[in-house]
Coordinates of N, CA and C in Angstrom, one line a residue:
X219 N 18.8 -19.3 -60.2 CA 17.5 -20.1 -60.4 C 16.9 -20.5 -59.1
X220 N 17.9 -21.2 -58.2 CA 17.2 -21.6 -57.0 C 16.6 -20.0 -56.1
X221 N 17.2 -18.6 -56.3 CA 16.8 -17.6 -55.5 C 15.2 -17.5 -56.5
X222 N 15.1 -18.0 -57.6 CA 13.9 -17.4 -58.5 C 12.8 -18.3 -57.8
X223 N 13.1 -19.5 -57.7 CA 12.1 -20.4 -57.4 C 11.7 -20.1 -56.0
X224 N 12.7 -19.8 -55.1 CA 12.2 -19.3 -53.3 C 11.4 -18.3 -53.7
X225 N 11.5 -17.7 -54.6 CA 10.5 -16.1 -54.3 C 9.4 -16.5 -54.8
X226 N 8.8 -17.1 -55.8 CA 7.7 -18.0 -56.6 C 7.4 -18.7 -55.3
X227 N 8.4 -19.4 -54.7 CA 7.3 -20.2 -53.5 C 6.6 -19.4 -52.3
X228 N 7.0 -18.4 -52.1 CA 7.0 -17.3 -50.8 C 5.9 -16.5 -51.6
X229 N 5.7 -16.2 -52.8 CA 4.6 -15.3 -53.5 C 3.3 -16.2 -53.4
X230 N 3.2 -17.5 -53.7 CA 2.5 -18.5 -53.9 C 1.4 -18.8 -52.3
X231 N 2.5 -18.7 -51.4 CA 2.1 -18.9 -49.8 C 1.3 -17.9 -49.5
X232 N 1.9 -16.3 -49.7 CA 1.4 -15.1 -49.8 C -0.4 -14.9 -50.2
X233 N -0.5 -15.8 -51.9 CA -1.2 -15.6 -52.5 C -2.6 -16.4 -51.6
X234 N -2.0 -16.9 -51.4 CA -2.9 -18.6 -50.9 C -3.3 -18.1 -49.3
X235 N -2.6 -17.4 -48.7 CA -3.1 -16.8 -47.2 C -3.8 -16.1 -47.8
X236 N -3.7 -14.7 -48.6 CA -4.9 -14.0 -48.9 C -6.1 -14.4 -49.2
X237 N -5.8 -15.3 -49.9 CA -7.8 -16.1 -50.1 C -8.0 -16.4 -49.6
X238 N -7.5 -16.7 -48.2 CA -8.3 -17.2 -47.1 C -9.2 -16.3 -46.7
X239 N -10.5 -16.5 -46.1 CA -11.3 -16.1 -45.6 C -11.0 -15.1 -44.2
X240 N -11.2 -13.8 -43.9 CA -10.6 -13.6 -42.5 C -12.2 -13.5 -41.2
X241 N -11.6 -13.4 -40.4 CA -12.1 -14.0 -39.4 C -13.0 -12.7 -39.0
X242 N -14.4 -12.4 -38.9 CA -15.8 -11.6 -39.2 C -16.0 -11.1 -37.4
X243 N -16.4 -9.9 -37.1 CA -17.3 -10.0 -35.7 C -18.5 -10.3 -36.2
X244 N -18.6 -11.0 -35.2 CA -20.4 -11.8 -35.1 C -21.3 -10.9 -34.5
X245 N -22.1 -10.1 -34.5 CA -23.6 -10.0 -34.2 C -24.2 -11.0 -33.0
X246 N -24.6 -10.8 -31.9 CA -25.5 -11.8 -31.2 C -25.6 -11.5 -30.0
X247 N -26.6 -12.0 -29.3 CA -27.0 -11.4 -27.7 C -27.6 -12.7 -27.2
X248 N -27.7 -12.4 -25.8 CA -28.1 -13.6 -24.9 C -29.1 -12.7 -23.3
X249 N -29.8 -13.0 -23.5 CA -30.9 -12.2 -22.7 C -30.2 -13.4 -21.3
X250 N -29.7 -13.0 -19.9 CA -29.4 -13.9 -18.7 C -30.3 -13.3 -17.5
X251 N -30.1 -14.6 -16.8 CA -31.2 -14.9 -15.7 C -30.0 -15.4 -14.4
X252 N -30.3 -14.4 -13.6 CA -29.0 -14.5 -12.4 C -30.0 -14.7 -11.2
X253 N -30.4 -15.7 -10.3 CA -31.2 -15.8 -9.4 C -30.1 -15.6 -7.7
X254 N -30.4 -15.4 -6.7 CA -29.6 -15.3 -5.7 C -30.6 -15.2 -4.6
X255 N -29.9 -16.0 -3.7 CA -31.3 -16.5 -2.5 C -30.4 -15.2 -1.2
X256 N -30.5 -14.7 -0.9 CA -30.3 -13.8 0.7 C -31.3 -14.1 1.8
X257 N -30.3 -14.8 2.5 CA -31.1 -14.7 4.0 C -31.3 -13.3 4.8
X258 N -32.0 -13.1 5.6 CA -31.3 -11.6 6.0 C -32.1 -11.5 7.4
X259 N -31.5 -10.8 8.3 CA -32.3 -10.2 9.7 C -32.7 -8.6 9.0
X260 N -34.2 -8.5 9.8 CA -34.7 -7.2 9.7 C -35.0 -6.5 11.5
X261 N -35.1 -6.0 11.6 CA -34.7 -5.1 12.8 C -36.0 -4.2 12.8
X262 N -36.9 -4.3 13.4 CA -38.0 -2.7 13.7 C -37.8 -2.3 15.0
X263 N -37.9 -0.7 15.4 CA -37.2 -0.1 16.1 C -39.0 -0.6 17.4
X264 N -39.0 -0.5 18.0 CA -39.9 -0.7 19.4 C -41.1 0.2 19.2
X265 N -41.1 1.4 18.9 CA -42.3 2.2 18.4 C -43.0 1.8 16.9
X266 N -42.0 1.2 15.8 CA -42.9 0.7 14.8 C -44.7 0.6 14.5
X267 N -44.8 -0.2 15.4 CA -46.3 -0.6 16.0 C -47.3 0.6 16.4
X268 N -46.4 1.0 17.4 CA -47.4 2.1 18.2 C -47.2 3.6 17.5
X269 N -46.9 3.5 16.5 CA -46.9 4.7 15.3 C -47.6 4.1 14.0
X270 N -48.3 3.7 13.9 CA -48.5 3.1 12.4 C -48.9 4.4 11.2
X271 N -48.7 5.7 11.7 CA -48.7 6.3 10.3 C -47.5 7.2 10.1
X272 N -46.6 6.3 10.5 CA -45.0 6.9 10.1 C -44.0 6.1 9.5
X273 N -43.3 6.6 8.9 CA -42.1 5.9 8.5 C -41.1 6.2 8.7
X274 N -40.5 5.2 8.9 CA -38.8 5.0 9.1 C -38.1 5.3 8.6
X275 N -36.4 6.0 8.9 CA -35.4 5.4 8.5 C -35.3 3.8 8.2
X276 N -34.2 3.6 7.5 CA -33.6 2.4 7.6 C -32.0 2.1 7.3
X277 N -31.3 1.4 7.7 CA -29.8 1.1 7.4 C -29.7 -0.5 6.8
X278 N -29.2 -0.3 5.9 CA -29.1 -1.6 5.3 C -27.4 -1.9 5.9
X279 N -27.2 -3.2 6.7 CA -25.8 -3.4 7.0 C -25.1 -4.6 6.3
X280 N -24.0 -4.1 5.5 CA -23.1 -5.1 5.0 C -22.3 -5.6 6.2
X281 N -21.9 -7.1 6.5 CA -21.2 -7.4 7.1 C -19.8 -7.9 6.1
X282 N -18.8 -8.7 7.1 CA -17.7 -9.0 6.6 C -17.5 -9.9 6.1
X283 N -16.2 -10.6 5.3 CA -16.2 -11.9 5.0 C -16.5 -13.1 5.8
X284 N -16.1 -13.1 7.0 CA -16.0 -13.6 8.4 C -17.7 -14.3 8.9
X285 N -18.7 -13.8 8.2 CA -19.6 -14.1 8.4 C -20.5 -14.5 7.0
X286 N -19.9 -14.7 5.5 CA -20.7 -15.2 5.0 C -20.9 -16.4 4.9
X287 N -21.8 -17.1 4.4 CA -21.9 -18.7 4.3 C -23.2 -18.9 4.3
X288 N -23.9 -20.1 5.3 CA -25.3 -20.5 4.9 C -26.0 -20.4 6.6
X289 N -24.8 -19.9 7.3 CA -25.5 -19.8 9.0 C -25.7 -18.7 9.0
X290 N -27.3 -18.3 9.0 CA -27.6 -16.6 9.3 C -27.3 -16.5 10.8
X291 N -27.2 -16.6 11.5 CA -26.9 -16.4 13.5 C -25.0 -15.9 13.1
X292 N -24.6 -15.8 12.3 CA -22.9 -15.6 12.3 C -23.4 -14.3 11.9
X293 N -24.0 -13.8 11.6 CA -24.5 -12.0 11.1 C -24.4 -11.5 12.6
X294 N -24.4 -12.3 13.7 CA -24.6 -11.7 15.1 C -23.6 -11.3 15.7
X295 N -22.5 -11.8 15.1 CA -21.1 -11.4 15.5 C -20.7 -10.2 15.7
X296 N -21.2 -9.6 14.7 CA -20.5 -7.9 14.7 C -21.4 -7.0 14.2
X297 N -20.7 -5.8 14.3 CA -22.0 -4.9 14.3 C -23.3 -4.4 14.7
X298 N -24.0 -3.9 14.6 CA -25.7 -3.6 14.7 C -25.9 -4.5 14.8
X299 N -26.1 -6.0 14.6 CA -26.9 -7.2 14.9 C -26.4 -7.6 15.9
X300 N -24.9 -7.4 16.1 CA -24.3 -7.8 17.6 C -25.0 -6.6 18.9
X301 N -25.0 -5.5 18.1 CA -25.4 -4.8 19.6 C -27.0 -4.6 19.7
X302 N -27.7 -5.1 18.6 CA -29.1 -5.5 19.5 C -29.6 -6.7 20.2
X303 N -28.3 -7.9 19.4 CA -28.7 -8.9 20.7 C -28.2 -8.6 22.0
X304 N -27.5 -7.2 22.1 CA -26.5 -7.0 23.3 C -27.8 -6.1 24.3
X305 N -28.8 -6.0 23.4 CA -30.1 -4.8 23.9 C -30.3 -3.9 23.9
X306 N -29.6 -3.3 22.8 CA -29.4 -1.7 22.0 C -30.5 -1.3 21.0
X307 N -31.4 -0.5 21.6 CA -32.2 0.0 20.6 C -32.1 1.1 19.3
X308 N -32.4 0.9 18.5 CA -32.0 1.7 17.5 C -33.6 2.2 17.0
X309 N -33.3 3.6 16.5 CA -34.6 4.3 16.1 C -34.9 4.2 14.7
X310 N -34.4 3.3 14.1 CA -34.8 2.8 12.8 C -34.7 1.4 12.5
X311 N -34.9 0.7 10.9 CA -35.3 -0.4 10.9 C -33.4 -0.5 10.3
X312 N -33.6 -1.9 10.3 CA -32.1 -2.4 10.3 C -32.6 -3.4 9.3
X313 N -32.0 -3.9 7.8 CA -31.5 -4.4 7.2 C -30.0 -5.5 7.1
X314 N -30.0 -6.7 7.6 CA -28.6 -7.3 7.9 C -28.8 -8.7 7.1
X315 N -28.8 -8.7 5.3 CA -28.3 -9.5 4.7 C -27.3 -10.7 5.0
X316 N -27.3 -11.5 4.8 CA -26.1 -12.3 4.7 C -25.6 -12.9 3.5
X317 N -23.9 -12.6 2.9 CA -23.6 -13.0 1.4 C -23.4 -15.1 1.8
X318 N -24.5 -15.5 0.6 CA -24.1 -16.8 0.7 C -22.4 -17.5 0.3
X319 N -22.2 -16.5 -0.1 CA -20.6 -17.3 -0.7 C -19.5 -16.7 -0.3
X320 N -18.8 -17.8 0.7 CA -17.4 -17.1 1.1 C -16.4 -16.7 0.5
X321 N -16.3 -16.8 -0.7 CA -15.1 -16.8 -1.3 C -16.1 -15.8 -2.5
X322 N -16.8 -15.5 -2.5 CA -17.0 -14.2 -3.5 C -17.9 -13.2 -2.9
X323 N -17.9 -11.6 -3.9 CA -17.9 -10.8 -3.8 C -19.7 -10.6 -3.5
X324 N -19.9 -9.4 -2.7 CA -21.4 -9.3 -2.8 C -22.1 -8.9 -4.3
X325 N -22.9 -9.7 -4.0 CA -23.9 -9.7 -5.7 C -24.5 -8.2 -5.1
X326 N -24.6 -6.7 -5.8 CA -25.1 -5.9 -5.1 C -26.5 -5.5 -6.2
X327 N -26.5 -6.1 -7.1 CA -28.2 -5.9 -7.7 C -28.5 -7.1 -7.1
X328 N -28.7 -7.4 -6.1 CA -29.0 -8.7 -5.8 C -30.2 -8.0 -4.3
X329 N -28.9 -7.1 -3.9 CA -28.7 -6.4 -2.7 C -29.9 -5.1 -3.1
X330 N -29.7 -4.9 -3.6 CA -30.6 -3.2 -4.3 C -32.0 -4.1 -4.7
X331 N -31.9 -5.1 -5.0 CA -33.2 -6.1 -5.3 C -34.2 -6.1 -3.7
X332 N -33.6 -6.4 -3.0 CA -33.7 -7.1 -1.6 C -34.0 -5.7 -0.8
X333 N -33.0 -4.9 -1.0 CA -33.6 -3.6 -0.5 C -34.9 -2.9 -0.9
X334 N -34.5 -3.1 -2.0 CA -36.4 -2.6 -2.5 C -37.8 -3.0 -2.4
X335 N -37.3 -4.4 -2.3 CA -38.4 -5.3 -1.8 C -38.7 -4.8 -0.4
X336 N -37.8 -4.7 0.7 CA -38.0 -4.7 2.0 C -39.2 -3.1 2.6
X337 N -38.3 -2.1 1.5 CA -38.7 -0.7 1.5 C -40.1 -0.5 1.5
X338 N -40.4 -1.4 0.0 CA -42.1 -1.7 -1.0 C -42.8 -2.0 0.3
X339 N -42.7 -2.9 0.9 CA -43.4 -3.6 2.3 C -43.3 -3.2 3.3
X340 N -43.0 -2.2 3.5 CA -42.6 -1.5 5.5 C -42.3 -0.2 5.2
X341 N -43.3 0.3 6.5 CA -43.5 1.9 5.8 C -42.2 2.7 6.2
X342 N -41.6 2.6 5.2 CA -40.0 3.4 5.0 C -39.8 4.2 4.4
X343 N -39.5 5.6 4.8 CA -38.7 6.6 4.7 C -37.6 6.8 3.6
X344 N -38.4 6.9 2.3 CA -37.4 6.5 1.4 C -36.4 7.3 0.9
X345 N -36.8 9.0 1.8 CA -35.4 10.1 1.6 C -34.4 9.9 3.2
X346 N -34.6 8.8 3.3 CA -33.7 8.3 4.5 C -33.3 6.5 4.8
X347 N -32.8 6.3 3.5 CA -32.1 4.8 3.7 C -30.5 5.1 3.8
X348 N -30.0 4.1 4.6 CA -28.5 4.6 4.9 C -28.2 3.3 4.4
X349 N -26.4 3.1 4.5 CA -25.6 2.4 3.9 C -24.8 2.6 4.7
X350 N -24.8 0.7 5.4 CA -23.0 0.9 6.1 C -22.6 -0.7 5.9
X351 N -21.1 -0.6 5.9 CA -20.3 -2.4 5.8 C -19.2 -2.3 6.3
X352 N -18.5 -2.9 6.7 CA -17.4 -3.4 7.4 C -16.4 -4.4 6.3
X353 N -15.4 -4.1 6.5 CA -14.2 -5.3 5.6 C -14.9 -5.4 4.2
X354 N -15.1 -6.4 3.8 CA -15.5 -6.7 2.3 C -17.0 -6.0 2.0
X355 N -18.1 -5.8 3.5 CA -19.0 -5.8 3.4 C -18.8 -3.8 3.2
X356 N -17.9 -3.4 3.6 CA -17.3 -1.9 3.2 C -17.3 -2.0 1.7
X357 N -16.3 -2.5 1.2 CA -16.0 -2.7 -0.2 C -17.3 -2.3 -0.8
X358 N -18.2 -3.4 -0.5 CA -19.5 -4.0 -1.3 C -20.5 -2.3 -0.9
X359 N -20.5 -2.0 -0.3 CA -21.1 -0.3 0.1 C -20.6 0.4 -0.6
X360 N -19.3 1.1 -1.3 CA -18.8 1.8 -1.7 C -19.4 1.6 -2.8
X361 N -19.6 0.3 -3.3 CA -20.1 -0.3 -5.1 C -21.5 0.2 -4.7
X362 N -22.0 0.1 -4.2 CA -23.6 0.0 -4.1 C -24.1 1.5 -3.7
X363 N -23.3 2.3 -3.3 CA -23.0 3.6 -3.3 C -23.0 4.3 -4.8
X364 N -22.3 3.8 -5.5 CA -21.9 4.3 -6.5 C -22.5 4.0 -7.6
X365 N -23.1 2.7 -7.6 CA -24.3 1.6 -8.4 C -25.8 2.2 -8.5
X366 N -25.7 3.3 -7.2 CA -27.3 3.3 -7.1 C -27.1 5.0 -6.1
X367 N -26.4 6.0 -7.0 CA -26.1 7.0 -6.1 C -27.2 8.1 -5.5
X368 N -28.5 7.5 -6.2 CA -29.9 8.4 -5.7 C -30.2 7.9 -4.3
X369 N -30.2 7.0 -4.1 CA -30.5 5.8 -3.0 C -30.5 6.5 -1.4
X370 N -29.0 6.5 -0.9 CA -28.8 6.1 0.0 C -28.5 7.9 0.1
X371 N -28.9 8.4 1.6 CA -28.7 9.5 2.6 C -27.6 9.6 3.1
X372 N -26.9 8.4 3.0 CA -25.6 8.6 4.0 C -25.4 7.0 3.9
X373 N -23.6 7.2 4.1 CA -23.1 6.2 3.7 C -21.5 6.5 5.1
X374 N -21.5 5.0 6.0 CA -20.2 4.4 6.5 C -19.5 3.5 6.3
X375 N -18.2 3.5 6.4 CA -17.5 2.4 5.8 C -16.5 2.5 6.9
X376 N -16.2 1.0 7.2 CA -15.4 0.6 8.1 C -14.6 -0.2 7.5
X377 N -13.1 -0.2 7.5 CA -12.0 -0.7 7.3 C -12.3 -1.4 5.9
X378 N -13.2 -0.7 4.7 CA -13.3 -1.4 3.6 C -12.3 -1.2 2.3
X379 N -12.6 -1.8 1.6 CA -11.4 -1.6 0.2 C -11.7 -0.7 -0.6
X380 N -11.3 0.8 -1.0 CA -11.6 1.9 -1.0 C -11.3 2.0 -2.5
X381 N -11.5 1.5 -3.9 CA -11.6 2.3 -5.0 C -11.4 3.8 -5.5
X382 N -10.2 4.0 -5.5 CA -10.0 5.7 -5.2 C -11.2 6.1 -6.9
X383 N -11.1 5.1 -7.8 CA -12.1 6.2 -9.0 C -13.2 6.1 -8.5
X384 N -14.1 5.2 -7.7 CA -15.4 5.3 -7.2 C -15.3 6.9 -7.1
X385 N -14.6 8.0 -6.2 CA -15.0 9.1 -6.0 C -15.9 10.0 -7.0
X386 N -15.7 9.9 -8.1 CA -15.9 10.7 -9.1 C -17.6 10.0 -9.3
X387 N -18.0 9.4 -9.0 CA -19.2 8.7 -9.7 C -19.9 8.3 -7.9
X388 N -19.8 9.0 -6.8 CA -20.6 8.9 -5.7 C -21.4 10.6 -6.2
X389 N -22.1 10.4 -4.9 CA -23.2 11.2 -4.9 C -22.9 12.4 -4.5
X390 N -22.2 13.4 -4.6 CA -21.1 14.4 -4.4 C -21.9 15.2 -2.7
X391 N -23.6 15.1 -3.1 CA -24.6 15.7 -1.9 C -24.6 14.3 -0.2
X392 N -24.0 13.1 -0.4 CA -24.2 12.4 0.0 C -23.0 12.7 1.3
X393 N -23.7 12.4 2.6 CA -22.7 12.6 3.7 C -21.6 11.8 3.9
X394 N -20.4 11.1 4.2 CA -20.0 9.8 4.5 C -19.1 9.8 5.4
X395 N -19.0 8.9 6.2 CA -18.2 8.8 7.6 C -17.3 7.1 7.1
X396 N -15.8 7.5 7.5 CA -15.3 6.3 7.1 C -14.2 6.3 8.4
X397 N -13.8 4.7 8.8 CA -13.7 4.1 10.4 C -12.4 3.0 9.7
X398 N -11.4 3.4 10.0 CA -10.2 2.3 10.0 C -9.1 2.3 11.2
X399 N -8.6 1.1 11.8 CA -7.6 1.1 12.3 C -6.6 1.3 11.5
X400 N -5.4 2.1 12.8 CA -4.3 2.5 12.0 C -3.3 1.3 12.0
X401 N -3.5 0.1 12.4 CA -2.6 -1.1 12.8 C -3.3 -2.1 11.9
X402 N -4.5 -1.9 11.0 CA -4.7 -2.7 10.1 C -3.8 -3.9 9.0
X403 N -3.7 -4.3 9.1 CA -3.0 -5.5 8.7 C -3.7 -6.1 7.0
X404 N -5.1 -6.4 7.6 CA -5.6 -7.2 6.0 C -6.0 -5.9 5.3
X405 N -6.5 -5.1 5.7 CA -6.8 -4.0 4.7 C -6.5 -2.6 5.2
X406 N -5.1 -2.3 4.8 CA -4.3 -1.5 5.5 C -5.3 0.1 4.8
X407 N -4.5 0.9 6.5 CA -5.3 1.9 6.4 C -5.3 3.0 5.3
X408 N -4.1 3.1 4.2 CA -3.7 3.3 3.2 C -4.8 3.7 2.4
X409 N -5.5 2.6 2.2 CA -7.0 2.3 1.5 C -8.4 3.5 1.9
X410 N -8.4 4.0 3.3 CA -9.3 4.5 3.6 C -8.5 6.5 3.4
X411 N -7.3 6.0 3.7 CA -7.1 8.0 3.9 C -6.8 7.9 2.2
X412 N -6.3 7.5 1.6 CA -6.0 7.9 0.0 C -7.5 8.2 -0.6
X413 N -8.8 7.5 -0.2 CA -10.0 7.8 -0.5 C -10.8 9.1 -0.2
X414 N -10.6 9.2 1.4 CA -10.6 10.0 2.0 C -9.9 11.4 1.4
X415 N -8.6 11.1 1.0 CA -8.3 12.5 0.8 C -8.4 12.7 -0.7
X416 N -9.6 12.1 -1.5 CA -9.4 12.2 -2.8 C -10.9 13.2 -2.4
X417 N -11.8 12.5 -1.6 CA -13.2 13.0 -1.6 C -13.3 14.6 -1.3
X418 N -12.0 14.9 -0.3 CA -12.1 15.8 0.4 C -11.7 17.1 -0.9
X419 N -10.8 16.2 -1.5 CA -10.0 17.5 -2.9 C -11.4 17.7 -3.5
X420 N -12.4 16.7 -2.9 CA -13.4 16.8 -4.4 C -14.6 17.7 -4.3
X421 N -14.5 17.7 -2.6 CA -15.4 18.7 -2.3 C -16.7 18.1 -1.4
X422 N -16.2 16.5 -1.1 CA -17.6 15.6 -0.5 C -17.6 16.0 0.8
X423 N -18.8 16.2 1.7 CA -18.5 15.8 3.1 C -18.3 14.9 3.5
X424 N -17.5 14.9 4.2 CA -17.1 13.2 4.8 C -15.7 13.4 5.9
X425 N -16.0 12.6 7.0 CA -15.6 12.5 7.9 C -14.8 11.2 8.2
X426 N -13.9 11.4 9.0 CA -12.9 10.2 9.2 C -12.2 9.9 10.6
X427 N -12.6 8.7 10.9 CA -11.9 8.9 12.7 C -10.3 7.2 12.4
X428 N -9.9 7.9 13.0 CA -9.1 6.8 13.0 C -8.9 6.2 14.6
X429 N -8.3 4.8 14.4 CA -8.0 4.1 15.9 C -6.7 3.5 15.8
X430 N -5.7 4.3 16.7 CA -4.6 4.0 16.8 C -4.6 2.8 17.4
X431 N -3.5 2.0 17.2 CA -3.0 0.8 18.0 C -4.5 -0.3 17.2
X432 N -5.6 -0.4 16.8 CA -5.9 -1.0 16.1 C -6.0 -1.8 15.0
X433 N -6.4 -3.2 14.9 CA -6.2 -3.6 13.7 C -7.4 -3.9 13.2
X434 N -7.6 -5.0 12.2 CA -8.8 -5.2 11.0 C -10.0 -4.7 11.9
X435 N -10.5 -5.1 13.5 CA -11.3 -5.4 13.6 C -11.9 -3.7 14.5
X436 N -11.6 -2.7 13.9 CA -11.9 -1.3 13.9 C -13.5 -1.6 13.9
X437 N -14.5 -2.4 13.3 CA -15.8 -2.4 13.7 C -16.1 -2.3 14.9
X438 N -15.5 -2.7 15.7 CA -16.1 -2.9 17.2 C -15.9 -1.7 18.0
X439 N -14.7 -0.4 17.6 CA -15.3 0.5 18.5 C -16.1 1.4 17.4
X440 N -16.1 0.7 16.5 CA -16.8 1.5 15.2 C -18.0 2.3 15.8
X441 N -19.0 0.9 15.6 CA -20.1 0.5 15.5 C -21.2 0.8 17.1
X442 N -20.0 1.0 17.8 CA -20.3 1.3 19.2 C -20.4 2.7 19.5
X443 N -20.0 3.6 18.8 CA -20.2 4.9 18.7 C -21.4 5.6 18.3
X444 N -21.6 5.9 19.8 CA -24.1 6.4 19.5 C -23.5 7.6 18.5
X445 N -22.4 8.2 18.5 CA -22.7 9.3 17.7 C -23.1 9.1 16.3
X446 N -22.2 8.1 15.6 CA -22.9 7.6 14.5 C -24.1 7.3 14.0
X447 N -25.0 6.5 14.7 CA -26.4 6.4 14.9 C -27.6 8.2 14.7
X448 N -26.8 9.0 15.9 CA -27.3 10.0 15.8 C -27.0 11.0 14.6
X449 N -25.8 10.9 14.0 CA -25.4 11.3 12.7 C -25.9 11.0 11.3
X450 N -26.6 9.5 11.3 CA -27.4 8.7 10.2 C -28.4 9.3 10.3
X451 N -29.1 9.9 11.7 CA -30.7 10.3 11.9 C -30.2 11.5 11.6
X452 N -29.5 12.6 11.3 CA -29.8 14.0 10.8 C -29.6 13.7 9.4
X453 N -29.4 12.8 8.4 CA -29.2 12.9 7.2 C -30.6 12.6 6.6
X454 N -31.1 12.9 5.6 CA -32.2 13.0 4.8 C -31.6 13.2 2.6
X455 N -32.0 12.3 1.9 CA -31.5 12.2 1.1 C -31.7 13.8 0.3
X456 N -31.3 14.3 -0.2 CA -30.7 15.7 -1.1 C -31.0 15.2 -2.7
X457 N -32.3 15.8 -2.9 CA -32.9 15.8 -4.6 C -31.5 16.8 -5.3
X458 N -31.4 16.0 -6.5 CA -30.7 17.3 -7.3 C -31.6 17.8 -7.9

């Protein structure tokens, strides 16, 4: 009797969960509004002026974590903005954003926003925009590479965080030169040759220098290298 009555209570429980109502997907959307303020240095090369029916190249430069925040003069640190306060002239315009938030990632439709704007207004060479970043600002180039693969003519990356699936979804016509120390510490060199040798299986051009005895801060003999400069000026973007 008592085994009849457990099964009567256990069928009863059974019966009573079933009726319940189960739990529906909902239907519904939300249209969002992302605003983002970028400060940024722009760079015209010395002839700008005295050519007025020509257009430029341009390099848009990601910098590192080391420099985001709300002081644009810290963009001067390193890189291209460092070596034209140093008195380095460059034969194209220069793009040098600064990410407002240290502790996060670059907004890169923020960045593709800001580039386009800049492009629209200054007579620019639009089968010749380049792409380069350093550390995080690497990272943020590979995404934006890959986010916007018609874009950019050529693409460098210095000691950045290397997405081995990005390969598959870059611009397979696009040239790319990538710059790590082999003594890298925060973002070990690991990250650049495993990328590296995925592109190479893949069939990309792309070039790779390394610096022995180096660590994170591989930008500085990076960026110092005129061949680079002169290597961004033979690229021209490739219609499919």
């Amino acid at each position: 009797m008592r085994v009849y009555i457990y099964y009567l209570f256990v069928l009863c429980i059974c019966q009573s969960c079933a009726s319940q109502s189960k739990p529906a997907l909902v239907d519904a959307a939300l249209e969002t509004t992302v605003k983002e303020k970028l400060n940024y240095y722009l760079y015209y090369p010395e002839d700008y002026e005295e050519e007025p029916e020509k257009n430029f190249p341009i390099l848009l430069f990601l910098h590192g974590g080391g420099e985001a925040g709300d002081s644009l003069v810290a963009i001067k640190r390193n890189g291209p903005p460092k070596l034209i306060v140093d008195g380095k002239k460059f034969p194209f315009l220069i793009l040098a954003p600064q990410n407002p938030y240290q502790k996060k990632w670059w907004n890169t439709r923020a960045l593709k926003q800001l580039l386009d704007t800049i492009v629209a207004n200054n007579r620019v060479d639009k089968n010749r925009i380049y792409l380069t970043g350093l550390s995080r600002g690497g990272g943020a180039a590979w995404e934006m590479a890959v986010q916007y693969p018609e874009t950019f003519a050529a693409l460098a990356v210095v000691c950045g965080m290397t997405p081995v699936p990005y390969a598959s979804w870059l611009n397979k016509k696009m040239p790319i030169w990538v710059f790590h120390g082999e003594d890298d510490e925060s973002i070990p060199i690991s990250e650049s040759e495993t990328m590296v040798a995925k592109l190479k299986e893949m069939g990309y051009p792309v070039k790779f220098t390394k610096y022995p005895g180096v660590g994170h801060n591989s930008w500085i003999q990076a960026y110092r290298t005129d061949e680079l400069y002169d290597w961004f000026m033979e690229q021209s973007l490739i219609k499919n």
